[in-house]
Amino acid sequence: MTRYAEVHAGWQADPQAFWAEAAEAIDWERRWDRVLDDDAAPMTRWFSGARVNTCHNALDRHVAAGHGDRLALIYDSPVTGRKRAYRYAELRDAVAHLAGALRALGVERGDRVIVNMPMVPETVMAMLACARIGAVHSVVFGGFAANELATRIDDARPKVVLAASCGIEPNRVVPYKPMLDEAIALASHKPTACLILQRPEGPAERVAGRDLDWAETVAAAEPADCVAVEAGDPLYILYTSGTTGQPKGVVRDNGGHLVALAWSMRHIYAMRPGEVFWAASDVGWVVGHSYIVYAPLIAGCTSLLYEGKPVGTPDAGAFWRVIAEHGVATLFTAPTAFRAIKREDPEGRLIGDYDLSSLRALFLAGERCDPATLAWATEQLGVPVIDHWWQTETGWPIAANPLGIEPLPIKPGSAGVAMPGWDLRVLDAAGAELPPGQIGDVVLRLPLPPGALTTLWGNDAGYRAKYLSEHPGYYATADAGKLDAEGYVHIMARTDDIINVAGHRLSTGQMEEVLIAHPDVAECAVFGVADAMKGELPLGLLVLNAGCTRDPEAVVREVVQRVRERIGPVAVFKRATVVERLPKTRSGKILRGTLRKIADAEPYTVPATIDDPLILDEVAAALRPLGYAEPRVASPASG
Ligand code: COA
Ligand code: AMP
């Protein structure tokens, strides 16, 4: 039996004993009465009766243990030319002052705080300051539009918003503050105060009576101590794309989250206290929450906060510079970042300029890693390259290669094996378990382990309906895939309308809602097409209203602009075309899967239920001028 198999069997034999042992890595103010509380199953709670503070576990306890001088956070920002390191004691003090400022603004345990900030140290401080006083943060990614921010403000109903004046993209300064003002104007809920971090690259006007200056307010605040909360109390809400314009507020608890992240740092990522961990993602995504902010600090590591891109800041050697300069032991990013680097520096010439001897492993997630990218990264870096699979909802990897237990053989195209805690099965549509090799719905048998979402914010019924009802007794991941004979999981595709663009999760249904609201659009379809760098890109088809005499190109330009304004630049919705009609089943369902295959020039069978097969040829003819529906550069998915 391998060591992994032993650990896995130990968990299977007694999950509660397994997690109780893992919980010893955490400082509890009061220990639990029950490891798993399933009285209200399927809504389960971990470590019920326990009291704990997440910020204490991320900062104060390391200082108390004599590690106040150890680096907690390294900020490296090629887009501003700034670098700064924070020791654990310094970060603790900064967070305590910010927490005091929040408290002075009336924020108490259980109150929500929206954080609309880029990759700056103050964002990390903001999240930890909320955790310190038991407030619930909700970070909104900077690439979203005002409308998205407004939806989140109305759902989370924050007392206070923490915002930066701007974000910085390589090609432009992104003013956050006008977006915040617009979002607050759009929202029915109004926060009582906004704390504005002024960045010299783009300072903002303040709204009198509502907006306060970050630096002044924090300087005047008394430090606040950690407040112990119930293990099951919410730590944060993270909104993620649903199938409509109404995003889902994934709720994470305090206790289970601490235990799961501590376990994962050690057993999956093989990290030891004091080592440098770098998740090259964004704090606005779950990877940023779990592996830029919380897990590295909980584990006593040094976390790297990088405000830049893999290419263009200034070149495709940026990642190698950061690894060499800061002694990064483990890098975590999305495959798209490596495809971007490979495209600019296919022979990896820039790698030779840097000493990468500190690097032990590269972890990839956010989308399936195509075997070609995996092979390139392995060859260039000479370290294990691990594709691992998880979701905003799960908070930490479902499947991986547990380097900290033992490195398992790497199978290109697979996301590894199920981690303890996740009872992974593959079911057919009727709920019967499928044997190895057969593709079906990848599901997780309940209860979910510590660290997984506990519900959707203010919407228990939505949580049950969305995740727990399709296959009773299981959580539906909405991913299709298979297990192989050795228990490795292969994730093939989403079963809903979510697409992954540059590792960012987006809903095509939400884009369709924006398109259909255009006065000249009668019908539309948005679907993901393969892209050699970003994995997938959204593509739109529009049917104009009968009698519409407008230039189709003008309508396309307008809908592209509308998606940018309503959802945000991160949607990368840049391509659409007008068609006479859309292929549908006789019952009126648009055949999006077939459309995707046509666009990607993949073989397809004409669905038996289609009302008129000739429409498929019309669509292909309309897509060819855009460069689709004929063989293109190999897509990563086919790699
Ligand atoms: N704030 C404001 N705008 C943002 C943004 C942010 N935080 N992040 C992205 N955008 C904008 C970009 O500027 C771009 O705008 P444009 O249309 O005006 O050029 C648009 O959103 C699309 O961004 P993106 O898809 O990220 O494209 P890109 O060309 O800027 O960068 C990659 C491509 C591959 C280099 C980049 O996406 C990347 O590094 N991804 C991998 C890492 C990652 O973040 N993964 C997330 C989960 S692990
Ligand atoms: P997000 O919630 O943004 O992290 O997106 C989660 C989704 O991204 C998953 O449901 C998968 O569809 C996809 N995904 C993430 N990691 C992987 C991976 N390693 N392999 C395949 N798909 C992945």
mmCIF file of N, CA, C and O in Angstrom, residues 149-192:
data_model
loop_
_atom_site.group_PDB
_atom_site.id
_atom_site.type_symbol
_atom_site.label_atom_id
_atom_site.label_comp_id
_atom_site.label_asym_id
_atom_site.label_seq_id
_atom_site.Cartn_x
_atom_site.Cartn_y
_atom_site.Cartn_z
ATOM 1 N N LEU A 149 -20.657 44.741 -9.230
ATOM 2 C CA LEU A 149 -20.381 45.181 -7.863
ATOM 3 C C LEU A 149 -21.704 45.524 -7.165
ATOM 4 O O LEU A 149 -21.926 45.167 -6.002
ATOM 5 N N ALA A 150 -22.606 46.172 -7.908
ATOM 6 C CA ALA A 150 -23.897 46.565 -7.337
ATOM 7 C C ALA A 150 -24.704 45.337 -6.908
ATOM 8 O O ALA A 150 -25.305 45.317 -5.821
ATOM 9 N N THR A 151 -24.685 44.296 -7.738
ATOM 10 C CA THR A 151 -25.426 43.067 -7.397
ATOM 11 C C THR A 151 -24.905 42.488 -6.086
ATOM 12 O O THR A 151 -25.671 42.021 -5.239
ATOM 13 N N ARG A 152 -23.591 42.534 -5.936
ATOM 14 C CA ARG A 152 -22.983 41.970 -4.725
ATOM 15 C C ARG A 152 -23.293 42.852 -3.512
ATOM 16 O O ARG A 152 -23.483 42.345 -2.408
ATOM 17 N N ILE A 153 -23.311 44.168 -3.723
ATOM 18 C CA ILE A 153 -23.649 45.074 -2.600
ATOM 19 C C ILE A 153 -25.079 44.780 -2.138
ATOM 20 O O ILE A 153 -25.352 44.678 -0.941
ATOM 21 N N ASP A 154 -25.982 44.584 -3.078
ATOM 22 C CA ASP A 154 -27.368 44.322 -2.688
ATOM 23 C C ASP A 154 -27.536 42.968 -2.022
ATOM 24 O O ASP A 154 -28.387 42.796 -1.154
ATOM 25 N N ASP A 155 -26.749 42.003 -2.426
ATOM 26 C CA ASP A 155 -26.886 40.674 -1.829
ATOM 27 C C ASP A 155 -26.219 40.601 -0.457
ATOM 28 O O ASP A 155 -26.791 40.060 0.489
ATOM 29 N N ALA A 156 -25.014 41.163 -0.339
ATOM 30 C CA ALA A 156 -24.270 41.038 0.930
ATOM 31 C C ALA A 156 -24.681 42.123 1.945
ATOM 32 O O ALA A 156 -24.491 41.951 3.130
ATOM 33 N N ARG A 157 -25.229 43.239 1.469
ATOM 34 C CA ARG A 157 -25.638 44.362 2.313
ATOM 35 C C ARG A 157 -24.513 44.764 3.292
ATOM 36 O O ARG A 157 -24.662 44.679 4.523
ATOM 37 N N PRO A 158 -23.393 45.232 2.738
ATOM 38 C CA PRO A 158 -22.250 45.574 3.606
ATOM 39 C C PRO A 158 -22.489 46.850 4.398
ATOM 40 O O PRO A 158 -23.119 47.784 3.907
ATOM 41 N N LYS A 159 -21.942 46.872 5.604
ATOM 42 C CA LYS A 159 -21.985 48.106 6.385
ATOM 43 C C LYS A 159 -20.949 49.077 5.810
ATOM 44 O O LYS A 159 -21.197 50.265 5.687
ATOM 45 N N VAL A 160 -19.797 48.524 5.463
ATOM 46 C CA VAL A 160 -18.687 49.361 4.991
ATOM 47 C C VAL A 160 -18.111 48.744 3.714
ATOM 48 O O VAL A 160 -18.134 47.519 3.541
ATOM 49 N N VAL A 161 -17.599 49.604 2.817
ATOM 50 C CA VAL A 161 -16.868 49.129 1.642
ATOM 51 C C VAL A 161 -15.418 49.597 1.775
ATOM 52 O O VAL A 161 -15.166 50.762 2.116
ATOM 53 N N LEU A 162 -14.496 48.685 1.531
ATOM 54 C CA LEU A 162 -13.080 49.052 1.486
ATOM 55 C C LEU A 162 -12.677 49.033 0.019
ATOM 56 O O LEU A 162 -12.871 48.022 -0.662
ATOM 57 N N ALA A 163 -12.146 50.140 -0.455
ATOM 58 C CA ALA A 163 -11.840 50.208 -1.889
ATOM 59 C C ALA A 163 -10.524 50.935 -2.116
ATOM 60 O O ALA A 163 -10.100 51.757 -1.304
ATOM 61 N N ALA A 164 -9.911 50.617 -3.250
ATOM 62 C CA ALA A 164 -8.725 51.366 -3.661
ATOM 63 C C ALA A 164 -9.163 52.357 -4.721
ATOM 64 O O ALA A 164 -10.184 52.168 -5.378
ATOM 65 N N SER A 165 -8.384 53.409 -4.882
ATOM 66 C CA SER A 165 -8.755 54.408 -5.892
ATOM 67 C C SER A 165 -8.623 53.829 -7.292
ATOM 68 O O SER A 165 -9.382 54.184 -8.181
ATOM 69 N N CYS A 166 -7.666 52.906 -7.485
ATOM 70 C CA CYS A 166 -7.503 52.344 -8.834
ATOM 71 C C CYS A 166 -6.768 51.020 -8.779
ATOM 72 O O CYS A 166 -6.117 50.683 -7.802
ATOM 73 N N GLY A 167 -6.907 50.282 -9.869
ATOM 74 C CA GLY A 167 -6.090 49.105 -10.107
ATOM 75 C C GLY A 167 -5.179 49.438 -11.276
ATOM 76 O O GLY A 167 -5.387 50.443 -11.960
ATOM 77 N N ILE A 168 -4.166 48.595 -11.489
ATOM 78 C CA ILE A 168 -3.248 48.904 -12.587
ATOM 79 C C ILE A 168 -3.081 47.680 -13.477
ATOM 80 O O ILE A 168 -2.606 46.634 -13.033
ATOM 81 N N GLU A 169 -3.518 47.804 -14.697
ATOM 82 C CA GLU A 169 -3.303 46.794 -15.721
ATOM 83 C C GLU A 169 -2.117 47.277 -16.552
ATOM 84 O O GLU A 169 -1.863 48.489 -16.622
ATOM 85 N N PRO A 170 -1.388 46.376 -17.193
ATOM 86 C CA PRO A 170 -0.191 46.825 -17.915
ATOM 87 C C PRO A 170 -0.480 47.928 -18.937
ATOM 88 O O PRO A 170 0.342 48.808 -19.139
ATOM 89 N N ASN A 171 -1.682 47.890 -19.522
ATOM 90 C CA ASN A 171 -1.964 48.876 -20.581
ATOM 91 C C ASN A 171 -2.753 50.086 -20.100
ATOM 92 O O ASN A 171 -3.028 50.991 -20.867
ATOM 93 N N ARG A 172 -3.170 50.081 -18.829
ATOM 94 C CA ARG A 172 -3.974 51.214 -18.367
ATOM 95 C C ARG A 172 -4.166 51.201 -16.847
ATOM 96 O O ARG A 172 -4.030 50.152 -16.213
ATOM 97 N N VAL A 173 -4.469 52.398 -16.330
ATOM 98 C CA VAL A 173 -4.885 52.494 -14.930
ATOM 99 C C VAL A 173 -6.391 52.273 -14.931
ATOM 100 O O VAL A 173 -7.110 52.849 -15.744
ATOM 101 N N VAL A 174 -6.879 51.384 -14.052
ATOM 102 C CA VAL A 174 -8.325 51.112 -14.005
ATOM 103 C C VAL A 174 -8.905 51.873 -12.818
ATOM 104 O O VAL A 174 -8.651 51.512 -11.669
ATOM 105 N N PRO A 175 -9.650 52.944 -13.063
ATOM 106 C CA PRO A 175 -10.190 53.702 -11.934
ATOM 107 C C PRO A 175 -11.282 52.890 -11.239
ATOM 108 O O PRO A 175 -12.279 52.537 -11.852
ATOM 109 N N TYR A 176 -11.054 52.547 -9.978
ATOM 110 C CA TYR A 176 -12.042 51.749 -9.236
ATOM 111 C C TYR A 176 -13.130 52.647 -8.649
ATOM 112 O O TYR A 176 -14.264 52.240 -8.503
ATOM 113 N N LYS A 177 -12.723 53.861 -8.260
ATOM 114 C CA LYS A 177 -13.620 54.680 -7.465
ATOM 115 C C LYS A 177 -14.882 55.105 -8.240
ATOM 116 O O LYS A 177 -15.990 54.967 -7.705
ATOM 117 N N PRO A 178 -14.757 55.561 -9.504
ATOM 118 C CA PRO A 178 -15.986 55.894 -10.240
ATOM 119 C C PRO A 178 -16.902 54.678 -10.370
ATOM 120 O O PRO A 178 -18.128 54.797 -10.324
ATOM 121 N N MET A 179 -16.275 53.489 -10.465
ATOM 122 C CA MET A 179 -17.066 52.259 -10.568
ATOM 123 C C MET A 179 -17.812 52.006 -9.258
ATOM 124 O O MET A 179 -18.972 51.604 -9.251
ATOM 125 N N LEU A 180 -17.115 52.264 -8.155
ATOM 126 C CA LEU A 180 -17.749 52.088 -6.849
ATOM 127 C C LEU A 180 -18.912 53.071 -6.693
ATOM 128 O O LEU A 180 -20.002 52.696 -6.244
ATOM 129 N N ASP A 181 -18.683 54.330 -7.076
ATOM 130 C CA ASP A 181 -19.756 55.335 -6.967
ATOM 131 C C ASP A 181 -20.965 54.903 -7.795
ATOM 132 O O ASP A 181 -22.108 54.998 -7.339
ATOM 133 N N GLU A 182 -20.689 54.416 -9.003
ATOM 134 C CA GLU A 182 -21.791 54.004 -9.879
ATOM 135 C C GLU A 182 -22.518 52.798 -9.268
ATOM 136 O O GLU A 182 -23.752 52.736 -9.267
ATOM 137 N N ALA A 183 -21.740 51.871 -8.720
ATOM 138 C CA ALA A 183 -22.338 50.670 -8.126
ATOM 139 C C ALA A 183 -23.232 51.040 -6.951
ATOM 140 O O ALA A 183 -24.349 50.526 -6.807
ATOM 141 N N ILE A 184 -22.761 51.962 -6.115
ATOM 142 C CA ILE A 184 -23.566 52.352 -4.945
ATOM 143 C C ILE A 184 -24.828 53.075 -5.415
ATOM 144 O O ILE A 184 -25.907 52.890 -4.852
ATOM 145 N N ALA A 185 -24.707 53.864 -6.489
ATOM 146 C CA ALA A 185 -25.894 54.546 -7.025
ATOM 147 C C ALA A 185 -26.891 53.514 -7.562
ATOM 148 O O ALA A 185 -28.109 53.659 -7.380
ATOM 149 N N LEU A 186 -26.372 52.453 -8.198
ATOM 150 C CA LEU A 186 -27.249 51.419 -8.769
ATOM 151 C C LEU A 186 -27.905 50.553 -7.696
ATOM 152 O O LEU A 186 -29.037 50.091 -7.854
ATOM 153 N N ALA A 187 -27.185 50.316 -6.604
ATOM 154 C CA ALA A 187 -27.659 49.370 -5.584
ATOM 155 C C ALA A 187 -28.752 49.995 -4.720
ATOM 156 O O ALA A 187 -28.763 51.213 -4.495
ATOM 157 N N SER A 188 -29.664 49.148 -4.226
ATOM 158 C CA SER A 188 -30.671 49.699 -3.305
ATOM 159 C C SER A 188 -30.096 49.809 -1.907
ATOM 160 O O SER A 188 -30.488 50.673 -1.128
ATOM 161 N N HIS A 189 -29.182 48.898 -1.567
ATOM 162 C CA HIS A 189 -28.544 48.983 -0.249
ATOM 163 C C HIS A 189 -27.410 50.008 -0.302
ATOM 164 O O HIS A 189 -26.637 50.013 -1.254
ATOM 165 N N LYS A 190 -27.314 50.845 0.716
ATOM 166 C CA LYS A 190 -26.231 51.843 0.748
ATOM 167 C C LYS A 190 -25.335 51.594 1.962
ATOM 168 O O LYS A 190 -25.825 51.602 3.100
ATOM 169 N N PRO A 191 -24.039 51.370 1.742
ATOM 170 C CA PRO A 191 -23.126 51.229 2.893
ATOM 171 C C PRO A 191 -23.027 52.560 3.636
ATOM 172 O O PRO A 191 -23.204 53.619 3.028
ATOM 173 N N THR A 192 -22.716 52.477 4.921
ATOM 174 C CA THR A 192 -22.653 53.729 5.674
ATOM 175 C C THR A 192 -21.329 54.463 5.423
ATOM 176 O O THR A 192 -21.278 55.682 5.550
#
